[in-house]
Amino acid sequence: RTSVRWCQALLVALLVYACVPAMAQEKFPSKSTEIIVAWAAGGATDVLFRSIGAVFPKHANGQQLIVKNIPGGGAAIGYAEAMKAKGDGYTIVASATPMITKIHMSKVPFTATTFAPVIMLADNSCMVMVPADSPFKDLKDFVEAARKRPGEVTIGNAGSGGGYHMVALAFQNFTKAKFNHIPFEGGGPAITAALGKHVDSIIVSAPEGVPQALAGQLRILGIFGPDRLDKFPKVPTAKEQGMDFALTMWRGVIAPKDTPPAIVQQLHDILKKSMEDPEFKKRADELSVELRYMGPEEFGKFMVSEDARYKELIVTEKMGDRYK
């Protein structure tokens, strides 16, 4: 009998032990998850993740996604801070094209492989916006003015050395024009500056500026992408205006490098469900966000390829100060 009881006790213990990992796995997340956004509130990346945050609890055991803005240094400060985070799944990081461009525009402590890729969510065409009563009617007017008055036409960006700054420099090189580049601590402040007519123009990507453009406060001169935006069918692409120039801004999620693969996968699954949530998709459509999905492995390879592409562009066009 003692032997039978011992076997029964052992069996119960083994069953309980076997269930513990599954129970722990089902419990994640058991508290709020914080996402570091390396730009000020109101920019495209910030707006995207606040929109994701609105549906995140439905797919994450009721737990919240809290956006933590750490702007400054063309996103360098936010990513440097994110490098200190624990890899426990409760701190994740917003990734975007400007992270890659910043690596090659300036000397920073991070690379394209410093963090673990989780998911890619969106890829949006860049665009030039001006105040509604701007004298510029299209990209040709805009470029001609910059050629006639070199260094006088101002163009705001979301941070020195960041993605939009790089796009503006690339457009400047492409058109042989000369703009005065004004950096801000994110797309939100740049939009505020355009609304206040403190700058002649800004370069952004959806959802930045979309509500203001729909309200008639800002006007889009041209789209740096392959197609016109559904919400602005009358606004032509740069190519349609005789300028074969296109650059986009992608956005996704990365995590501290030491985050366990199982946790990365769970974060991916939660975010993918959030991305596919009808409420979020409706909001993304309202904001003209072009959704584009990639899983961890594919997104990781994509980031490495983007790293090589932008390094070549920045070195060839002699942008930034890293390679001088």
CSV table of C-alpha atoms in Angstrom, one decimal:
chain,number,residue,atom,x,y,z
A,1,ARG,CA,0.0,0.0,0.0
A,2,THR,CA,2.8,2.4,0.9
A,3,SER,CA,4.3,1.8,-2.5
A,4,VAL,CA,1.0,2.4,-4.3
A,5,ARG,CA,0.5,5.6,-2.4
A,6,TRP,CA,4.0,6.8,-3.1
A,7,CYS,CA,3.4,6.1,-6.8
A,8,GLN,CA,0.1,8.0,-6.7
A,9,ALA,CA,1.8,10.9,-5.0
A,10,LEU,CA,4.6,10.9,-7.5
A,11,LEU,CA,2.1,10.8,-10.4
A,12,VAL,CA,0.2,13.8,-9.0
A,13,ALA,CA,3.4,15.8,-8.5
A,14,LEU,CA,4.5,15.1,-12.1
A,15,LEU,CA,1.1,16.2,-13.4
A,16,VAL,CA,1.2,19.4,-11.4
A,17,TYR,CA,4.8,20.0,-12.5
A,18,ALA,CA,3.9,19.4,-16.2
A,19,CYS,CA,1.0,21.9,-15.9
A,20,VAL,CA,3.1,24.7,-14.4
A,21,PRO,CA,4.8,25.9,-17.7
A,22,ALA,CA,1.5,25.8,-19.5
A,23,MET,CA,-0.2,27.8,-16.8
A,24,ALA,CA,2.6,30.3,-16.7
A,25,GLN,CA,2.6,30.6,-20.5
A,26,GLU,CA,-1.2,31.2,-20.5
A,27,LYS,CA,-0.8,33.9,-17.9
A,28,PHE,CA,1.5,36.1,-20.0
A,29,PRO,CA,1.1,39.0,-19.9
A,30,SER,CA,0.1,39.3,-16.2
A,31,LYS,CA,0.7,43.0,-16.1
A,32,SER,CA,0.9,46.0,-18.4
A,33,THR,CA,3.4,46.0,-21.3
A,34,GLU,CA,5.3,49.2,-21.9
A,35,ILE,CA,6.4,50.2,-25.5
A,36,ILE,CA,9.1,52.8,-25.8
A,37,VAL,CA,8.5,55.3,-28.7
A,38,ALA,CA,11.7,57.3,-29.4
A,39,TRP,CA,9.7,60.3,-30.6
A,40,ALA,CA,7.3,62.9,-29.1
A,41,ALA,CA,3.6,62.2,-28.8
A,42,GLY,CA,1.5,63.0,-31.9
A,43,GLY,CA,3.9,61.5,-34.5
A,44,ALA,CA,3.1,58.6,-36.9
A,45,THR,CA,4.8,55.9,-34.7
A,46,ASP,CA,3.2,57.3,-31.5
A,47,VAL,CA,-0.3,57.4,-33.1
A,48,LEU,CA,0.0,53.9,-34.6
A,49,PHE,CA,0.9,52.3,-31.3
A,50,ARG,CA,-1.7,54.2,-29.3
A,51,SER,CA,-4.2,52.9,-31.9
A,52,ILE,CA,-2.8,49.3,-31.4
A,53,GLY,CA,-3.0,50.0,-27.6
A,54,ALA,CA,-6.8,50.6,-27.9
A,55,VAL,CA,-7.3,46.9,-28.9
A,56,PHE,CA,-4.3,45.3,-27.2
A,57,PRO,CA,-6.1,44.3,-24.0
A,58,LYS,CA,-8.6,42.2,-25.9
A,59,HIS,CA,-5.8,39.9,-27.0
A,60,ALA,CA,-3.5,40.2,-23.9
A,61,ASN,CA,-5.5,38.9,-21.0
A,62,GLY,CA,-7.0,42.4,-20.4
A,63,GLN,CA,-3.6,43.9,-19.9
A,64,GLN,CA,-2.7,47.4,-21.2
A,65,LEU,CA,-0.1,48.6,-23.7
A,66,ILE,CA,1.4,51.8,-22.3
A,67,VAL,CA,3.2,54.1,-24.7
A,68,LYS,CA,6.3,55.7,-23.2
A,69,ASN,CA,7.7,58.6,-25.3
A,70,ILE,CA,11.4,59.2,-25.0
A,71,PRO,CA,12.2,61.8,-27.7
A,72,GLY,CA,15.5,63.4,-28.5
A,73,GLY,CA,18.6,63.0,-30.6
A,74,GLY,CA,16.8,61.9,-33.7
A,75,ALA,CA,15.5,58.9,-31.8
A,76,ALA,CA,19.0,58.0,-30.4
A,77,ILE,CA,18.0,58.7,-26.8
A,78,GLY,CA,15.0,56.4,-26.9
A,79,TYR,CA,16.8,53.5,-28.4
A,80,ALA,CA,19.8,53.9,-26.1
A,81,GLU,CA,17.4,53.8,-23.1
A,82,ALA,CA,15.6,50.8,-24.5
A,83,MET,CA,19.0,48.9,-24.6
A,84,LYS,CA,18.8,49.0,-20.7
A,85,ALA,CA,15.4,47.2,-20.5
A,86,LYS,CA,14.9,43.7,-19.2
A,87,GLY,CA,14.1,41.0,-21.7
A,88,ASP,CA,11.0,39.8,-19.8
A,89,GLY,CA,8.4,40.8,-22.4
A,90,TYR,CA,7.1,43.7,-20.5
A,91,THR,CA,9.2,46.3,-22.3
A,92,ILE,CA,9.1,46.4,-26.0
A,93,VAL,CA,10.3,49.0,-28.5
A,94,ALA,CA,8.7,50.7,-31.5
A,95,SER,CA,10.9,50.2,-34.5
A,96,ALA,CA,10.8,52.4,-37.6
A,97,THR,CA,12.9,53.4,-40.6
A,98,PRO,CA,14.4,56.4,-38.8
A,99,MET,CA,16.1,53.9,-36.4
A,100,ILE,CA,18.0,52.4,-39.4
A,101,THR,CA,18.9,55.8,-41.0
A,102,LYS,CA,20.1,57.2,-37.6
A,103,ILE,CA,22.6,54.3,-37.4
A,104,HIS,CA,24.3,55.6,-40.5
A,105,MET,CA,23.7,59.3,-40.3
A,106,SER,CA,25.4,59.6,-36.8
A,107,LYS,CA,27.4,57.5,-34.4
A,108,VAL,CA,25.0,55.7,-32.0
A,109,PRO,CA,25.4,52.7,-29.6
A,110,PHE,CA,22.9,50.5,-31.4
A,111,THR,CA,22.7,48.6,-34.7
A,112,ALA,CA,20.0,46.9,-36.8
A,113,THR,CA,20.6,43.7,-34.8
A,114,THR,CA,20.8,45.1,-31.3
A,115,PHE,CA,17.2,44.1,-30.6
A,116,ALA,CA,15.1,41.0,-31.3
A,117,PRO,CA,12.6,41.5,-34.1
A,118,VAL,CA,9.0,40.8,-33.2
A,119,ILE,CA,6.6,42.0,-35.9
A,120,MET,CA,6.3,44.5,-38.7
A,121,LEU,CA,2.9,46.3,-38.8
A,122,ALA,CA,3.0,49.1,-41.4
A,123,ASP,CA,4.8,50.7,-44.4
A,124,ASN,CA,3.7,54.2,-45.4
A,125,SER,CA,4.7,56.5,-48.3
A,126,CYS,CA,6.3,59.7,-47.3
A,127,MET,CA,4.7,63.0,-48.4
A,128,VAL,CA,5.4,66.7,-48.4
A,129,MET,CA,2.8,68.8,-46.5
A,130,VAL,CA,2.4,72.6,-46.4
A,131,PRO,CA,0.0,75.0,-44.6
A,132,ALA,CA,-3.4,75.2,-46.4
A,133,ASP,CA,-2.7,78.7,-47.7
A,134,SER,CA,0.8,78.0,-48.9
A,135,PRO,CA,1.8,79.6,-52.2
A,136,PHE,CA,3.2,76.2,-53.4
A,137,LYS,CA,0.5,74.3,-55.4
A,138,ASP,CA,2.6,71.2,-56.2
A,139,LEU,CA,6.0,69.7,-56.0
A,140,LYS,CA,7.2,71.6,-59.1
A,141,ASP,CA,6.4,75.0,-57.4
A,142,PHE,CA,8.1,73.8,-54.3
A,143,VAL,CA,11.3,72.7,-56.0
A,144,GLU,CA,11.5,75.7,-58.2
A,145,ALA,CA,11.3,78.1,-55.2
A,146,ALA,CA,14.1,76.2,-53.5
A,147,ARG,CA,16.3,76.5,-56.6
A,148,LYS,CA,15.6,80.2,-56.9
A,149,ARG,CA,16.1,80.9,-53.2
A,150,PRO,CA,18.7,78.3,-52.0
A,151,GLY,CA,18.5,77.6,-48.3
A,152,GLU,CA,15.5,79.8,-47.8
A,153,VAL,CA,12.6,77.4,-48.2
A,154,THR,CA,12.2,75.5,-44.9
A,155,ILE,CA,11.3,71.9,-44.5
A,156,GLY,CA,10.7,70.4,-41.1
A,157,ASN,CA,11.6,66.9,-40.1
A,158,ALA,CA,11.1,64.6,-37.0
A,159,GLY,CA,14.7,64.8,-35.8
A,160,SER,CA,18.2,65.5,-37.1
A,161,GLY,CA,19.7,62.4,-38.7
A,162,GLY,CA,16.3,60.6,-38.6
A,163,GLY,CA,14.3,59.1,-41.4
A,164,TYR,CA,12.4,62.2,-42.6
A,165,HIS,CA,15.6,64.2,-42.5
A,166,MET,CA,17.2,61.6,-44.7
A,167,VAL,CA,14.2,61.6,-47.1
A,168,ALA,CA,14.4,65.4,-47.3
A,169,LEU,CA,18.2,65.2,-48.1
A,170,ALA,CA,17.6,62.5,-50.6
A,171,PHE,CA,14.9,64.6,-52.3
A,172,GLN,CA,17.2,67.6,-52.2
A,173,ASN,CA,19.9,65.7,-53.9
A,174,PHE,CA,17.5,64.2,-56.4
A,175,THR,CA,16.1,67.6,-57.4
A,176,LYS,CA,19.4,69.6,-57.1
A,177,ALA,CA,17.5,72.1,-54.9
A,178,LYS,CA,18.7,73.5,-51.6
A,179,PHE,CA,16.3,73.5,-48.6
A,180,ASN,CA,16.7,74.7,-45.0
A,181,HIS,CA,16.2,71.6,-42.9
A,182,ILE,CA,14.6,72.3,-39.5
A,183,PRO,CA,14.6,69.4,-37.0
A,184,PHE,CA,11.9,68.7,-34.3
A,185,GLU,CA,11.6,66.1,-31.6
A,186,GLY,CA,9.1,64.0,-33.6
A,187,GLY,CA,6.4,64.2,-36.3
A,188,GLY,CA,3.9,65.7,-33.8
A,189,PRO,CA,6.0,68.9,-33.1
A,190,ALA,CA,6.8,69.2,-36.8
A,191,ILE,CA,3.0,69.2,-37.6
A,192,THR,CA,2.4,71.8,-34.9
A,193,ALA,CA,5.1,74.0,-36.5
A,194,ALA,CA,3.5,73.6,-40.0
A,195,LEU,CA,0.1,74.5,-38.6
A,196,GLY,CA,1.6,77.6,-37.0
A,197,LYS,CA,3.4,78.5,-40.2
A,198,HIS,CA,6.8,78.3,-38.5
A,199,VAL,CA,8.1,76.3,-41.4
A,200,ASP,CA,7.2,76.3,-45.1
A,201,SER,CA,6.8,72.6,-45.3
A,202,ILE,CA,7.2,69.2,-43.5
A,203,ILE,CA,7.9,65.7,-44.6
A,204,VAL,CA,5.8,63.1,-42.9
A,205,SER,CA,4.0,59.8,-43.5
A,206,ALA,CA,0.5,58.6,-42.5
A,207,PRO,CA,-1.0,58.8,-40.0
A,208,GLU,CA,0.9,62.1,-39.4
A,209,GLY,CA,-0.9,65.1,-40.8
A,210,VAL,CA,-3.8,63.1,-42.1
A,211,PRO,CA,-6.5,64.5,-39.8
A,212,GLN,CA,-5.2,68.0,-40.4
A,213,ALA,CA,-5.2,67.5,-44.1
A,214,LEU,CA,-8.7,66.1,-44.1
A,215,ALA,CA,-9.7,69.2,-42.0
A,216,GLY,CA,-8.2,71.5,-44.6
A,217,GLN,CA,-5.5,72.9,-42.2
A,218,LEU,CA,-2.6,71.3,-44.2
A,219,ARG,CA,-2.2,70.4,-47.8
A,220,ILE,CA,-0.3,67.6,-49.4
A,221,LEU,CA,1.9,68.6,-52.4
A,222,GLY,CA,2.9,65.0,-53.4
A,223,ILE,CA,3.2,61.4,-52.4
A,224,PHE,CA,6.6,59.7,-52.3
A,225,GLY,CA,5.1,56.3,-53.1
A,226,PRO,CA,3.8,54.1,-55.9
A,227,ASP,CA,0.2,55.1,-55.5
A,228,ARG,CA,-2.1,57.9,-54.5
A,229,LEU,CA,-3.7,57.6,-51.1
A,230,ASP,CA,-7.3,56.5,-50.9
A,231,LYS,CA,-8.2,59.4,-48.6
A,232,PHE,CA,-6.6,61.9,-51.0
A,233,PRO,CA,-7.3,60.7,-54.5
A,234,LYS,CA,-6.7,64.1,-56.1
A,235,VAL,CA,-3.1,64.3,-54.8
A,236,PRO,CA,-0.6,63.0,-57.3
A,237,THR,CA,2.5,61.0,-56.6
A,238,ALA,CA,5.9,62.5,-57.2
A,239,LYS,CA,6.3,60.3,-60.3
A,240,GLU,CA,3.1,61.6,-61.7
A,241,GLN,CA,4.6,65.1,-61.3
A,242,GLY,CA,7.7,64.1,-63.3
A,243,MET,CA,9.9,63.1,-60.4
A,244,ASP,CA,10.7,59.4,-60.2
A,245,PHE,CA,11.3,59.6,-56.4
A,246,ALA,CA,9.8,57.3,-53.8
A,247,LEU,CA,10.6,56.5,-50.1
A,248,THR,CA,8.5,54.9,-47.4
A,249,MET,CA,8.5,54.6,-43.6
A,250,TRP,CA,7.9,51.2,-42.1
A,251,ARG,CA,7.0,50.6,-38.5
A,252,GLY,CA,7.1,47.5,-36.3
A,253,VAL,CA,8.0,46.1,-32.9
A,254,ILE,CA,11.4,44.9,-31.5
A,255,ALA,CA,12.3,43.7,-28.0
A,256,PRO,CA,15.4,43.5,-25.8
A,257,LYS,CA,17.9,41.0,-27.3
A,258,ASP,CA,17.7,38.6,-24.3
A,259,THR,CA,13.9,38.3,-24.5
A,260,PRO,CA,13.2,34.5,-24.6
A,261,PRO,CA,12.0,33.2,-28.1
A,262,ALA,CA,8.8,31.9,-26.5
A,263,ILE,CA,8.0,35.3,-25.1
A,264,VAL,CA,8.9,37.0,-28.5
A,265,GLN,CA,6.4,34.6,-30.1
A,266,GLN,CA,3.7,35.4,-27.6
A,267,LEU,CA,4.2,39.1,-28.1
A,268,HIS,CA,4.0,38.5,-31.9
A,269,ASP,CA,0.8,36.6,-31.6
A,270,ILE,CA,-0.8,39.3,-29.4
A,271,LEU,CA,0.3,42.1,-31.8
A,272,LYS,CA,-0.8,40.2,-34.9
A,273,LYS,CA,-4.3,39.6,-33.4
A,274,SER,CA,-4.3,43.4,-32.5
A,275,MET,CA,-3.3,44.2,-36.1
A,276,GLU,CA,-6.1,42.1,-37.5
A,277,ASP,CA,-8.7,43.4,-35.0
A,278,PRO,CA,-11.6,45.0,-37.0
A,279,GLU,CA,-11.6,48.0,-34.7
A,280,PHE,CA,-7.9,48.7,-35.3
A,281,LYS,CA,-8.2,48.1,-39.1
A,282,LYS,CA,-11.0,50.6,-39.2
A,283,ARG,CA,-8.8,53.2,-37.4
A,284,ALA,CA,-5.9,52.4,-39.6
A,285,ASP,CA,-8.0,53.0,-42.7
A,286,GLU,CA,-9.2,56.4,-41.2
A,287,LEU,CA,-5.6,57.4,-40.7
A,288,SER,CA,-4.5,56.2,-44.2
A,289,VAL,CA,-2.1,53.7,-42.5
A,290,GLU,CA,-0.9,51.1,-45.0
A,291,LEU,CA,-0.6,47.9,-43.0
A,292,ARG,CA,2.1,45.4,-43.9
A,293,TYR,CA,2.8,42.3,-41.9
A,294,MET,CA,6.1,40.4,-41.3
A,295,GLY,CA,6.8,37.8,-38.6
A,296,PRO,CA,10.0,37.8,-36.4
A,297,GLU,CA,12.3,36.0,-38.8
A,298,GLU,CA,11.2,37.8,-42.0
A,299,PHE,CA,11.2,41.2,-40.2
A,300,GLY,CA,14.7,40.5,-38.9
A,301,LYS,CA,16.0,39.8,-42.4
A,302,PHE,CA,14.2,42.9,-43.7
A,303,MET,CA,15.8,45.1,-41.1
A,304,VAL,CA,19.2,43.9,-42.1
A,305,SER,CA,18.5,44.5,-45.8
A,306,GLU,CA,17.2,48.0,-45.0
A,307,ASP,CA,20.4,48.6,-43.0
A,308,ALA,CA,22.5,47.8,-46.0
A,309,ARG,CA,20.3,49.8,-48.4
A,310,TYR,CA,20.3,53.0,-46.3
A,311,LYS,CA,24.1,52.7,-45.6
A,312,GLU,CA,24.8,52.6,-49.3
A,313,LEU,CA,22.4,55.6,-49.9
A,314,ILE,CA,23.8,57.7,-47.1
A,315,VAL,CA,27.5,57.0,-48.0
A,316,THR,CA,26.8,57.5,-51.7
A,317,GLU,CA,24.9,60.8,-51.2
A,318,LYS,CA,27.4,61.9,-48.5
A,319,MET,CA,24.7,62.5,-45.9
A,320,GLY,CA,25.1,62.8,-42.2
A,321,ASP,CA,28.4,62.9,-40.3
A,322,ARG,CA,29.2,59.2,-39.5
A,323,TYR,CA,31.2,58.5,-42.6
A,324,LYS,CA,32.9,61.9,-42.9
